[in-house]
Amino acid sequence: MHKFTVTIAREIEADTAEEAALLLYQELSRGPVPDCYAVTDETKATTEVRLDREKADEFASIDHTADPGNW
C-alpha cells in the first residue's frame, strides 16, 4: 500500500491561522465536500485530481475496509 498526501486549497480571509483553519472547518462541515484535490505521492510528485461527484458518492457509500484485498 502506498502513502499519499491529499490537500485541498481554499483562500480564506482571517485574522490568524487558527481562525482560518476554523473557518475552513466550518465550511467543510456545512457545505458540499470538495471535489478537487492536490495529491502528492511518496516521490513528492503532485497531481491535481478532480473527482466525478456521482462516482465519488458511490465509492464513499461502500465499506472498503471489508474488502479482503485491503487486508
XYZ file of C-alpha atoms in Angstrom:
71
model
C 0.000 0.000 0.000
C 1.328 3.471 -0.881
C 1.069 6.703 1.109
C -0.311 9.910 -0.346
C -0.814 13.417 0.993
C -4.155 14.836 -0.112
C -4.610 18.596 0.060
C -7.500 20.956 -0.564
C -6.919 24.656 -1.065
C -9.202 27.494 -0.123
C -8.380 31.177 0.086
C -9.801 32.383 3.387
C -9.568 35.850 4.917
C -8.950 35.699 8.664
C -7.009 37.454 11.423
C -4.997 34.369 12.452
C -4.009 30.967 11.067
C -6.188 29.279 13.703
C -9.202 31.359 12.669
C -8.577 30.448 9.010
C -8.468 26.750 9.946
C -11.685 27.101 11.946
C -13.412 28.877 9.072
C -12.339 26.098 6.685
C -13.632 23.501 9.149
C -16.936 25.371 9.354
C -17.172 25.455 5.549
C -16.415 21.731 5.221
C -18.878 20.725 7.938
C -21.774 22.677 6.399
C -21.204 22.715 2.679
C -20.652 20.159 -0.039
C -17.489 18.100 0.104
C -14.800 19.488 -2.216
C -14.216 17.589 -5.443
C -10.796 18.986 -6.435
C -7.626 17.864 -4.642
C -3.845 18.019 -4.946
C -2.422 14.532 -4.346
C 1.290 14.088 -3.594
C 2.862 10.629 -3.693
C 5.918 9.198 -1.925
C 8.236 10.581 -4.630
C 6.854 14.101 -3.984
C 5.134 14.186 -7.397
C 1.885 16.167 -7.180
C -1.176 15.596 -9.347
C -4.380 17.620 -9.444
C -7.391 15.293 -9.156
C -10.986 16.330 -9.855
C -13.487 13.698 -8.756
C -16.712 12.844 -10.531
C -19.236 13.628 -7.783
C -21.544 10.693 -8.624
C -18.699 8.139 -8.669
C -17.196 9.628 -5.509
C -20.529 9.381 -3.661
C -20.898 5.757 -4.774
C -17.352 4.959 -3.595
C -17.997 6.672 -0.247
C -21.134 4.586 0.343
C -19.188 1.297 0.226
C -17.254 -0.052 3.206
C -13.894 -0.660 1.524
C -12.391 -1.980 4.764
C -14.491 -5.129 4.292
C -12.691 -5.908 1.008
C -10.247 -8.802 1.615
C -7.906 -7.126 -0.883
C -7.373 -4.372 1.707
C -6.225 -6.749 4.444
